[in-house]
Amino acid sequence: MSTRFDAVYMHIGHGKTGSSFLQSTLALSQDALARHEYAYPLAEDVAQKARKGFITGGNLRAKPGEFTTLVQSVPEGAGGKLLISAESLFRYLERNADSFLEEYQQVCAGVPLRILCYLRDPVDHAISAYHQKVKRSGYTKTMGDSLDQYQLPARTIAVLSALRAGGADVTVLNYSRHSKDLLESLAGWLDLPSGDLTTPNVGRVNRSLTNAELELQRLMNGHLGGQASRFVSDPLCNELPDIRSETPPLSRDALIGFLTRMRHEIATPEYQALVPETERPQVGEVADHIGRFPADSGQLTFTPEQLRVFVDSVSRVLLARESSDPEQPQRGGKGAGNRGGAGRGQGKGQGQGRGRGKGLGKGQGRGQGKGQGRRRQAVDPG
């Protein structure tokens, strides 16, 4: 298939290493990128969100065939270098590197594949990753539980070794070293002036949560799973991007166990062969980190603005649900019920609930005879 690109540049994350900021920058810099012969294809609705500093996930969905679709969507003459950014690619490549590389060869045979992967010091990343799991993945467990499941060094070995075995040119950078010059590190990889790139006009993109926001999201996850982000984290992070995040509580024993395990896994020959020493994550000692984790006071605090954003987000969904479903069952002390099976008195009409009304008789139940009963407000988790 097409080999019209001189090279494909692919930023794969991993997660919580500034990807949303970089993707907003790339969306704002499409014209500048084109002047440097980079094609950064992006659907317009996604581009608009990214330009506002909102969370998007980049310009490629990590699914079979999506790379082919993206390549085919690029118009002729759009640029000799294809640029892709999607942090979800890291997880996808962990499990599907061989099939992706096969697809790549079918679409871009002989075209150099250049990979940029950001890593991060493990304690910093584990905290941020916990926030992200609660924010976006419906996670309901504690920070300590999350540390027990943290397997990033092994996952890094799997992804980087597969890409290098497949002939990719892999660049590894440590976000913890480059967080203050993240734009410059990306521009250096692309070999273009950082001043040509436009950054989003927000303080932070895809910030982490305060402990009060985190607990609210975690509790909502228990009812709605990953869909709960639309009520809590998405609106709070998008509308209040400059609120400073907080670190959740963690026991000393849990921290000691995590540091010991990370020190061992990063020291393995396989890991050190893949990650340059200058970019290798630093583990640190207990004393370096224990002060970051607060005691659990049992108290959570929201600002008026946080409450306003949350209430607005819930209200929008409820009102949209109500307006889109005119047949939504009624409720009221004397009206038709809205749960259960058929009500009593179906001889002259149909009941709706556990017999709260007495059927629709000659009218529509006593709660509706003189006026419309109140609609039941229901959340649509979909």
mmCIF file of C-alpha atoms in Angstrom:
data_model
loop_
_atom_site.group_PDB
_atom_site.id
_atom_site.type_symbol
_atom_site.label_atom_id
_atom_site.label_comp_id
_atom_site.label_asym_id
_atom_site.label_seq_id
_atom_site.Cartn_x
_atom_site.Cartn_y
_atom_site.Cartn_z
ATOM 1 C CA MET A 1 0.000 0.000 0.000
ATOM 2 C CA SER A 2 1.083 3.642 0.430
ATOM 3 C CA THR A 3 4.776 4.366 0.973
ATOM 4 C CA ARG A 4 4.526 8.070 0.190
ATOM 5 C CA PHE A 5 5.701 9.094 3.664
ATOM 6 C CA ASP A 6 9.390 9.639 4.295
ATOM 7 C CA ALA A 7 8.945 8.620 7.945
ATOM 8 C CA VAL A 8 6.281 7.971 10.566
ATOM 9 C CA TYR A 9 6.744 9.643 13.959
ATOM 10 C CA MET A 10 4.735 8.026 16.730
ATOM 11 C CA HIS A 11 4.460 9.331 20.294
ATOM 12 C CA ILE A 12 3.086 6.461 22.412
ATOM 13 C CA GLY A 13 2.915 7.957 25.918
ATOM 14 C CA HIS A 14 2.982 6.183 28.231
ATOM 15 C CA GLY A 15 0.097 7.494 30.304
ATOM 16 C CA LYS A 16 0.511 10.387 32.762
ATOM 17 C CA THR A 17 3.602 11.833 31.124
ATOM 18 C CA GLY A 18 2.141 15.057 29.724
ATOM 19 C CA SER A 19 0.469 13.503 26.683
ATOM 20 C CA SER A 20 -2.679 15.654 26.878
ATOM 21 C CA PHE A 21 -0.600 18.842 26.971
ATOM 22 C CA LEU A 22 1.451 17.699 23.992
ATOM 23 C CA GLN A 23 -1.661 16.711 22.054
ATOM 24 C CA SER A 24 -3.244 20.104 22.688
ATOM 25 C CA THR A 25 -0.034 21.728 21.478
ATOM 26 C CA LEU A 26 0.038 19.610 18.321
ATOM 27 C CA ALA A 27 -3.615 20.418 17.573
ATOM 28 C CA LEU A 28 -2.888 24.140 17.937
ATOM 29 C CA SER A 29 0.236 23.811 15.789
ATOM 30 C CA GLN A 30 -1.106 21.932 12.763
ATOM 31 C CA ASP A 31 -0.268 24.780 10.355
ATOM 32 C CA ALA A 32 3.246 25.151 11.762
ATOM 33 C CA LEU A 33 3.756 21.395 11.568
ATOM 34 C CA ALA A 34 2.629 21.416 7.938
ATOM 35 C CA ARG A 35 5.264 24.050 7.128
ATOM 36 C CA HIS A 36 7.840 21.569 8.419
ATOM 37 C CA GLU A 37 6.353 18.779 6.270
ATOM 38 C CA TYR A 38 4.523 17.055 9.148
ATOM 39 C CA ALA A 39 0.997 15.777 8.647
ATOM 40 C CA TYR A 40 -0.893 15.579 11.943
ATOM 41 C CA PRO A 41 -4.351 14.330 10.883
ATOM 42 C CA LEU A 42 -7.071 15.082 13.396
ATOM 43 C CA ALA A 43 -10.867 15.012 13.222
ATOM 44 C CA GLU A 44 -12.235 18.542 13.577
ATOM 45 C CA ASP A 45 -14.342 17.810 16.652
ATOM 46 C CA VAL A 46 -11.308 16.303 18.386
ATOM 47 C CA ALA A 47 -9.134 19.206 17.248
ATOM 48 C CA GLN A 48 -11.533 21.735 18.759
ATOM 49 C CA LYS A 49 -11.489 19.989 22.124
ATOM 50 C CA ALA A 50 -7.703 19.630 22.099
ATOM 51 C CA ARG A 51 -7.206 23.321 21.222
ATOM 52 C CA LYS A 52 -9.200 24.262 24.308
ATOM 53 C CA GLY A 53 -6.915 22.144 26.465
ATOM 54 C CA PHE A 54 -9.481 19.393 26.943
ATOM 55 C CA ILE A 55 -8.661 15.679 27.178
ATOM 56 C CA THR A 56 -8.783 13.897 23.798
ATOM 57 C CA GLY A 57 -6.448 10.890 23.682
ATOM 58 C CA GLY A 58 -4.646 12.048 20.536
ATOM 59 C CA ASN A 59 -5.203 11.310 16.854
ATOM 60 C CA LEU A 60 -5.192 7.508 16.671
ATOM 61 C CA ARG A 61 -7.479 4.980 18.304
ATOM 62 C CA ALA A 62 -5.494 1.968 19.447
ATOM 63 C CA LYS A 63 -7.436 -0.724 17.583
ATOM 64 C CA PRO A 64 -6.695 -3.098 14.706
ATOM 65 C CA GLY A 65 -6.965 -1.371 11.330
ATOM 66 C CA GLU A 66 -7.033 2.164 12.738
ATOM 67 C CA PHE A 67 -3.498 2.919 11.607
ATOM 68 C CA THR A 68 -4.435 1.943 8.042
ATOM 69 C CA THR A 69 -7.544 4.132 8.216
ATOM 70 C CA LEU A 70 -5.525 7.086 9.481
ATOM 71 C CA VAL A 71 -2.920 6.753 6.732
ATOM 72 C CA GLN A 72 -5.631 6.588 4.079
ATOM 73 C CA SER A 73 -7.278 9.722 5.489
ATOM 74 C CA VAL A 74 -4.220 11.903 4.858
ATOM 75 C CA PRO A 75 -4.589 13.858 1.591
ATOM 76 C CA GLU A 76 -1.852 13.698 -1.014
ATOM 77 C CA GLY A 77 0.668 16.472 -0.541
ATOM 78 C CA ALA A 78 -0.202 16.945 3.151
ATOM 79 C CA GLY A 79 3.386 16.354 4.226
ATOM 80 C CA GLY A 80 6.107 13.794 3.906
ATOM 81 C CA LYS A 81 6.229 12.942 7.627
ATOM 82 C CA LEU A 82 3.233 11.430 9.388
ATOM 83 C CA LEU A 83 2.930 12.401 13.055
ATOM 84 C CA ILE A 84 0.859 10.353 15.496
ATOM 85 C CA SER A 85 0.282 10.900 19.209
ATOM 86 C CA ALA A 86 -1.781 8.496 21.324
ATOM 87 C CA GLU A 87 -0.832 7.359 24.818
ATOM 88 C CA SER A 88 -3.236 4.415 24.508
ATOM 89 C CA LEU A 89 -0.756 2.946 22.018
ATOM 90 C CA PHE A 90 1.534 1.933 24.869
ATOM 91 C CA ARG A 91 -1.004 -0.468 26.356
ATOM 92 C CA TYR A 92 -2.105 -1.616 22.914
ATOM 93 C CA LEU A 93 1.458 -2.385 21.824
ATOM 94 C CA GLU A 94 2.098 -4.297 25.031
ATOM 95 C CA ARG A 95 -0.437 -6.863 23.876
ATOM 96 C CA ASN A 96 -0.505 -6.402 20.107
ATOM 97 C CA ALA A 97 2.948 -5.287 18.975
ATOM 98 C CA ASP A 98 3.366 -8.077 16.419
ATOM 99 C CA SER A 99 -0.001 -7.473 14.761
ATOM 100 C CA PHE A 100 0.552 -3.717 14.726
ATOM 101 C CA LEU A 101 3.981 -4.066 13.140
ATOM 102 C CA GLU A 102 2.496 -6.403 10.555
ATOM 103 C CA GLU A 103 -0.176 -3.827 9.741
ATOM 104 C CA TYR A 104 2.498 -1.137 9.585
ATOM 105 C CA GLN A 105 4.492 -3.111 7.029
ATOM 106 C CA GLN A 106 1.401 -3.617 4.898
ATOM 107 C CA VAL A 107 0.682 0.118 4.847
ATOM 108 C CA CYS A 108 4.133 1.700 5.082
ATOM 109 C CA ALA A 109 6.620 -0.918 3.907
ATOM 110 C CA GLY A 110 10.142 0.446 4.005
ATOM 111 C CA VAL A 111 9.125 3.687 5.779
ATOM 112 C CA PRO A 112 11.177 4.365 8.936
ATOM 113 C CA LEU A 113 9.149 4.164 12.147
ATOM 114 C CA ARG A 114 10.354 6.539 14.862
ATOM 115 C CA ILE A 115 8.954 6.076 18.352
ATOM 116 C CA LEU A 116 8.944 8.491 21.274
ATOM 117 C CA CYS A 117 8.160 6.993 24.676
ATOM 118 C CA TYR A 118 8.144 9.035 27.880
ATOM 119 C CA LEU A 119 8.725 7.226 31.180
ATOM 120 C CA ARG A 120 8.442 8.664 34.691
ATOM 121 C CA ASP A 121 9.919 8.094 38.138
ATOM 122 C CA PRO A 122 7.813 5.328 39.726
ATOM 123 C CA VAL A 123 6.412 7.046 42.829
ATOM 124 C CA ASP A 124 5.387 10.125 40.835
ATOM 125 C CA HIS A 125 3.888 7.953 38.146
ATOM 126 C CA ALA A 126 2.114 5.570 40.526
ATOM 127 C CA ILE A 127 0.348 8.490 42.227
ATOM 128 C CA SER A 128 -0.680 10.042 38.940
ATOM 129 C CA ALA A 129 -1.682 6.687 37.466
ATOM 130 C CA TYR A 130 -3.900 5.995 40.480
ATOM 131 C CA HIS A 131 -5.651 9.303 39.911
ATOM 132 C CA GLN A 132 -6.113 8.423 36.255
ATOM 133 C CA LYS A 133 -7.524 4.965 36.995
ATOM 134 C CA VAL A 134 -10.089 6.475 39.326
ATOM 135 C CA LYS A 135 -10.793 9.366 36.943
ATOM 136 C CA ARG A 136 -11.194 7.459 33.707
ATOM 137 C CA SER A 137 -11.368 3.711 34.298
ATOM 138 C CA GLY A 138 -13.968 3.259 37.011
ATOM 139 C CA TYR A 139 -11.407 2.140 39.611
ATOM 140 C CA THR A 140 -12.819 1.825 43.145
ATOM 141 C CA LYS A 141 -9.892 0.579 45.251
ATOM 142 C CA THR A 142 -7.311 2.438 47.341
ATOM 143 C CA MET A 143 -3.888 3.823 46.511
ATOM 144 C CA GLY A 144 -2.278 0.904 48.340
ATOM 145 C CA ASP A 145 -4.264 -1.588 46.269
ATOM 146 C CA SER A 146 -3.176 0.211 43.119
ATOM 147 C CA LEU A 147 0.513 -0.097 44.047
ATOM 148 C CA ASP A 148 0.139 -3.862 44.351
ATOM 149 C CA GLN A 149 -1.049 -3.936 40.727
ATOM 150 C CA TYR A 150 1.631 -1.584 39.358
ATOM 151 C CA GLN A 151 3.636 -3.436 36.689
ATOM 152 C CA LEU A 152 5.083 -0.652 34.555
ATOM 153 C CA PRO A 153 8.751 -1.776 34.400
ATOM 154 C CA ALA A 154 7.758 -5.183 33.007
ATOM 155 C CA ARG A 155 5.300 -3.559 30.605
ATOM 156 C CA THR A 156 8.007 -1.160 29.440
ATOM 157 C CA ILE A 157 10.323 -4.073 28.651
ATOM 158 C CA ALA A 158 7.562 -5.772 26.639
ATOM 159 C CA VAL A 159 6.736 -2.673 24.557
ATOM 160 C CA LEU A 160 10.238 -1.344 23.878
ATOM 161 C CA SER A 161 11.795 -4.729 23.126
ATOM 162 C CA ALA A 162 9.016 -5.591 20.643
ATOM 163 C CA LEU A 163 9.349 -2.259 18.856
ATOM 164 C CA ARG A 164 13.112 -2.474 18.593
ATOM 165 C CA ALA A 165 12.918 -6.073 17.391
ATOM 166 C CA GLY A 166 10.517 -4.830 14.715
ATOM 167 C CA GLY A 167 13.060 -2.299 13.441
ATOM 168 C CA ALA A 168 11.669 0.875 15.034
ATOM 169 C CA ASP A 169 13.994 3.706 16.071
ATOM 170 C CA VAL A 170 12.997 4.192 19.727
ATOM 171 C CA THR A 171 13.702 7.323 21.766
ATOM 172 C CA VAL A 172 13.107 7.114 25.535
ATOM 173 C CA LEU A 173 12.793 10.265 27.643
ATOM 174 C CA ASN A 174 12.005 10.609 31.338
ATOM 175 C CA TYR A 175 9.095 12.967 31.991
ATOM 176 C CA SER A 176 10.365 13.525 35.534
ATOM 177 C CA ARG A 177 13.529 15.059 34.030
ATOM 178 C CA HIS A 178 11.758 16.985 31.263
ATOM 179 C CA SER A 179 8.481 18.146 32.788
ATOM 180 C CA LYS A 180 9.667 21.763 32.803
ATOM 181 C CA ASP A 181 10.942 21.589 29.219
ATOM 182 C CA LEU A 182 8.469 19.081 27.843
ATOM 183 C CA LEU A 183 7.729 21.126 24.737
ATOM 184 C CA GLU A 184 11.414 21.462 23.950
ATOM 185 C CA SER A 185 11.946 17.720 24.354
ATOM 186 C CA LEU A 186 9.174 16.982 21.850
ATOM 187 C CA ALA A 187 10.446 19.623 19.429
ATOM 188 C CA GLY A 188 13.947 18.192 19.677
ATOM 189 C CA TRP A 189 12.662 14.745 18.765
ATOM 190 C CA LEU A 190 10.847 16.237 15.770
ATOM 191 C CA ASP A 191 13.885 18.352 14.863
ATOM 192 C CA LEU A 192 12.008 21.635 14.696
ATOM 193 C CA PRO A 193 12.142 24.908 16.685
ATOM 194 C CA SER A 194 10.023 24.771 19.836
ATOM 195 C CA GLY A 195 9.062 28.388 19.227
ATOM 196 C CA ASP A 196 7.081 27.293 16.185
ATOM 197 C CA LEU A 197 4.683 25.323 18.374
ATOM 198 C CA THR A 198 1.666 26.907 20.065
ATOM 199 C CA THR A 199 0.769 25.804 23.589
ATOM 200 C CA PRO A 200 -2.773 25.757 25.035
ATOM 201 C CA ASN A 201 -3.927 28.774 26.995
ATOM 202 C CA VAL A 202 -4.586 26.840 30.202
ATOM 203 C CA GLY A 203 -2.396 26.222 33.226
ATOM 204 C CA ARG A 204 -2.694 22.438 33.164
ATOM 205 C CA VAL A 205 -4.160 19.879 30.810
ATOM 206 C CA ASN A 206 -5.696 16.719 32.302
ATOM 207 C CA ARG A 207 -4.790 17.623 35.866
ATOM 208 C CA SER A 208 -5.058 15.153 38.699
ATOM 209 C CA LEU A 209 -7.706 15.506 41.406
ATOM 210 C CA THR A 210 -7.931 16.822 44.940
ATOM 211 C CA ASN A 211 -8.575 14.167 47.563
ATOM 212 C CA ALA A 212 -12.190 15.291 47.871
ATOM 213 C CA GLU A 213 -12.693 15.040 44.096
ATOM 214 C CA LEU A 214 -10.911 11.687 44.062
ATOM 215 C CA GLU A 215 -13.176 10.224 46.742
ATOM 216 C CA LEU A 216 -16.310 11.551 45.049
ATOM 217 C CA GLN A 217 -15.224 10.010 41.755
ATOM 218 C CA ARG A 218 -14.326 6.702 43.427
ATOM 219 C CA LEU A 219 -17.775 6.472 45.048
ATOM 220 C CA MET A 220 -19.513 7.349 41.783
ATOM 221 C CA ASN A 221 -17.466 4.637 40.061
ATOM 222 C CA GLY A 222 -19.001 2.081 42.395
ATOM 223 C CA HIS A 223 -22.393 2.849 40.848
ATOM 224 C CA LEU A 224 -21.611 3.847 37.252
ATOM 225 C CA GLY A 225 -18.158 2.443 36.481
ATOM 226 C CA GLY A 226 -16.068 4.283 33.900
ATOM 227 C CA GLN A 227 -19.074 6.307 32.749
ATOM 228 C CA ALA A 228 -18.962 8.225 36.034
ATOM 229 C CA SER A 229 -16.114 10.415 34.746
ATOM 230 C CA ARG A 230 -18.630 12.494 32.819
ATOM 231 C CA PHE A 231 -20.112 13.704 36.110
ATOM 232 C CA VAL A 232 -16.963 14.362 38.145
ATOM 233 C CA SER A 233 -13.461 14.316 36.697
ATOM 234 C CA ASP A 234 -14.118 15.396 33.108
ATOM 235 C CA PRO A 235 -16.002 18.609 33.946
ATOM 236 C CA LEU A 236 -13.830 19.416 36.966
ATOM 237 C CA CYS A 237 -10.553 18.993 35.061
ATOM 238 C CA ASN A 238 -11.788 20.802 31.953
ATOM 239 C CA GLU A 239 -13.503 23.710 33.680
ATOM 240 C CA LEU A 240 -11.176 24.143 36.678
ATOM 241 C CA PRO A 241 -7.761 23.181 35.250
ATOM 242 C CA ASP A 242 -5.677 25.227 37.694
ATOM 243 C CA ILE A 243 -6.735 23.565 40.933
ATOM 244 C CA ARG A 244 -3.744 21.917 42.561
ATOM 245 C CA SER A 245 -4.016 18.143 42.877
ATOM 246 C CA GLU A 246 -3.415 16.266 46.121
ATOM 247 C CA THR A 247 -1.756 12.982 47.085
ATOM 248 C CA PRO A 248 -3.982 10.298 48.607
ATOM 249 C CA PRO A 249 -3.075 8.645 51.926
ATOM 250 C CA LEU A 250 -0.664 5.678 51.886
ATOM 251 C CA SER A 251 0.818 3.612 54.705
ATOM 252 C CA ARG A 252 4.562 3.504 55.327
ATOM 253 C CA ASP A 253 4.635 -0.277 54.899
ATOM 254 C CA ALA A 254 2.927 -0.053 51.513
ATOM 255 C CA LEU A 255 5.472 2.540 50.381
ATOM 256 C CA ILE A 256 8.434 0.451 51.555
ATOM 257 C CA GLY A 257 7.176 -2.613 49.697
ATOM 258 C CA PHE A 258 6.624 -0.630 46.510
ATOM 259 C CA LEU A 259 10.065 1.002 46.542
ATOM 260 C CA THR A 260 11.781 -2.326 47.162
ATOM 261 C CA ARG A 261 10.017 -3.944 44.244
ATOM 262 C CA MET A 262 10.639 -1.022 41.864
ATOM 263 C CA ARG A 263 14.330 -0.917 42.753
ATOM 264 C CA HIS A 264 14.655 -4.585 41.821
ATOM 265 C CA GLU A 265 12.668 -4.382 38.577
ATOM 266 C CA ILE A 266 14.452 -1.309 37.220
ATOM 267 C CA ALA A 267 17.827 -2.910 37.965
ATOM 268 C CA THR A 268 17.201 -5.924 35.733
ATOM 269 C CA PRO A 269 19.530 -6.253 32.717
ATOM 270 C CA GLU A 270 16.562 -6.299 30.313
ATOM 271 C CA TYR A 271 15.283 -2.957 31.556
ATOM 272 C CA GLN A 272 18.653 -1.258 31.687
ATOM 273 C CA ALA A 273 19.475 -2.372 28.136
ATOM 274 C CA LEU A 274 16.340 -0.636 26.847
ATOM 275 C CA VAL A 275 16.382 2.592 28.877
ATOM 276 C CA PRO A 276 19.425 4.897 28.715
ATOM 277 C CA GLU A 277 21.019 5.614 32.076
ATOM 278 C CA THR A 278 20.415 9.369 31.748
ATOM 279 C CA GLU A 279 16.666 8.772 31.344
ATOM 280 C CA ARG A 280 16.298 5.844 33.723
ATOM 281 C CA PRO A 281 13.617 6.296 36.418
ATOM 282 C CA GLN A 282 14.847 7.053 39.927
ATOM 283 C CA VAL A 283 13.244 5.157 42.823
ATOM 284 C CA GLY A 284 14.530 7.049 45.852
ATOM 285 C CA GLU A 285 14.288 6.157 49.535
ATOM 286 C CA VAL A 286 11.378 6.111 51.962
ATOM 287 C CA ALA A 287 12.498 9.435 53.436
ATOM 288 C CA ASP A 288 12.289 11.018 49.979
ATOM 289 C CA HIS A 289 8.577 10.241 49.667
ATOM 290 C CA ILE A 290 6.829 9.518 52.951
ATOM 291 C CA GLY A 291 6.121 13.186 53.664
ATOM 292 C CA ARG A 292 4.093 13.445 50.469
ATOM 293 C CA PHE A 293 1.374 11.112 51.741
ATOM 294 C CA PRO A 294 -1.007 12.728 54.227
ATOM 295 C CA ALA A 295 -2.679 11.027 57.139
ATOM 296 C CA ASP A 296 -6.305 10.170 56.517
ATOM 297 C CA SER A 297 -8.131 12.916 58.443
ATOM 298 C CA GLY A 298 -11.576 11.699 57.461
ATOM 299 C CA GLN A 299 -12.461 15.188 56.230
ATOM 300 C CA LEU A 300 -12.964 16.252 52.619
ATOM 301 C CA THR A 301 -13.331 19.817 51.378
ATOM 302 C CA PHE A 302 -14.928 21.230 48.231
ATOM 303 C CA THR A 303 -14.854 24.837 47.068
ATOM 304 C CA PRO A 304 -18.069 26.526 45.876
ATOM 305 C CA GLU A 305 -16.729 26.373 42.311
ATOM 306 C CA GLN A 306 -16.133 22.631 42.508
ATOM 307 C CA LEU A 307 -19.663 22.092 43.788
ATOM 308 C CA ARG A 308 -21.096 24.311 41.055
ATOM 309 C CA VAL A 309 -19.289 22.361 38.304
ATOM 310 C CA PHE A 310 -20.410 19.016 39.719
ATOM 311 C CA VAL A 311 -24.038 20.076 40.138
ATOM 312 C CA ASP A 312 -24.062 21.592 36.641
ATOM 313 C CA SER A 313 -22.704 18.382 35.102
ATOM 314 C CA VAL A 314 -25.249 16.157 36.836
ATOM 315 C CA SER A 315 -28.089 18.544 36.018
ATOM 316 C CA ARG A 316 -27.172 18.638 32.329
ATOM 317 C CA VAL A 317 -27.417 14.859 32.080
ATOM 318 C CA LEU A 318 -30.693 14.717 34.006
ATOM 319 C CA LEU A 319 -32.268 17.463 31.937
ATOM 320 C CA ALA A 320 -31.047 15.921 28.680
ATOM 321 C CA ARG A 321 -32.480 12.588 29.771
ATOM 322 C CA GLU A 322 -35.811 14.186 30.622
ATOM 323 C CA SER A 323 -36.116 16.157 27.388
ATOM 324 C CA SER A 324 -35.156 13.179 25.214
ATOM 325 C CA ASP A 325 -37.701 10.816 26.826
ATOM 326 C CA PRO A 326 -41.179 12.380 26.848
ATOM 327 C CA GLU A 327 -42.642 9.023 27.868
ATOM 328 C CA GLN A 328 -40.604 9.000 31.073
ATOM 329 C CA PRO A 329 -42.856 7.522 33.809
ATOM 330 C CA GLN A 330 -44.452 9.945 36.271
ATOM 331 C CA ARG A 331 -44.179 9.883 40.000
ATOM 332 C CA GLY A 332 -46.096 11.548 42.761
ATOM 333 C CA GLY A 333 -48.041 10.619 45.807
ATOM 334 C CA LYS A 334 -51.313 10.260 43.921
ATOM 335 C CA GLY A 335 -50.019 9.722 40.428
ATOM 336 C CA ALA A 336 -48.902 6.650 38.607
ATOM 337 C CA GLY A 337 -45.973 4.768 40.069
ATOM 338 C CA ASN A 338 -42.863 4.086 38.035
ATOM 339 C CA ARG A 339 -41.452 0.847 39.326
ATOM 340 C CA GLY A 340 -42.564 -2.728 39.515
ATOM 341 C CA GLY A 341 -45.119 -4.476 37.383
ATOM 342 C CA ALA A 342 -48.640 -3.492 36.466
ATOM 343 C CA GLY A 343 -50.591 -1.613 39.072
ATOM 344 C CA ARG A 344 -54.109 -2.380 40.243
ATOM 345 C CA GLY A 345 -57.215 -1.574 38.311
ATOM 346 C CA GLN A 346 -56.361 -2.448 34.744
ATOM 347 C CA GLY A 347 -59.977 -3.125 33.865
ATOM 348 C CA LYS A 348 -60.479 0.386 32.474
ATOM 349 C CA GLY A 349 -56.881 1.388 31.961
ATOM 350 C CA GLN A 350 -53.306 0.379 32.566
ATOM 351 C CA GLY A 351 -51.537 0.846 35.900
ATOM 352 C CA GLN A 352 -47.869 1.709 36.220
ATOM 353 C CA GLY A 353 -46.160 0.621 39.407
ATOM 354 C CA ARG A 354 -46.928 -1.007 42.643
ATOM 355 C CA GLY A 355 -50.511 0.124 42.813
ATOM 356 C CA ARG A 356 -49.829 3.728 43.739
ATOM 357 C CA GLY A 357 -52.418 4.901 41.284
ATOM 358 C CA LYS A 358 -55.646 2.964 40.910
ATOM 359 C CA GLY A 359 -55.235 2.416 37.199
ATOM 360 C CA LEU A 360 -55.985 4.999 34.572
ATOM 361 C CA GLY A 361 -59.729 4.498 35.003
ATOM 362 C CA LYS A 362 -61.596 7.351 33.327
ATOM 363 C CA GLY A 363 -58.605 9.662 33.426
ATOM 364 C CA GLN A 364 -54.950 8.939 33.945
ATOM 365 C CA GLY A 365 -54.685 8.249 37.633
ATOM 366 C CA ARG A 366 -55.474 10.595 40.438
ATOM 367 C CA GLY A 367 -52.039 12.176 40.344
ATOM 368 C CA GLN A 368 -52.640 13.350 36.803
ATOM 369 C CA GLY A 369 -56.303 14.247 36.838
ATOM 370 C CA LYS A 370 -55.736 17.853 37.842
ATOM 371 C CA GLY A 371 -52.275 18.315 36.463
ATOM 372 C CA GLN A 372 -49.121 16.669 35.307
ATOM 373 C CA GLY A 373 -47.253 14.631 37.932
ATOM 374 C CA ARG A 374 -43.537 15.207 38.419
ATOM 375 C CA ARG A 375 -41.170 13.316 36.150
ATOM 376 C CA ARG A 376 -38.747 10.967 37.756
ATOM 377 C CA GLN A 377 -35.193 12.148 37.118
ATOM 378 C CA ALA A 378 -33.026 9.183 36.130
ATOM 379 C CA VAL A 379 -29.349 9.092 35.307
ATOM 380 C CA ASP A 380 -28.399 7.635 31.952
ATOM 381 C CA PRO A 381 -24.979 6.068 32.524
ATOM 382 C CA GLY A 382 -24.537 5.430 28.822
#
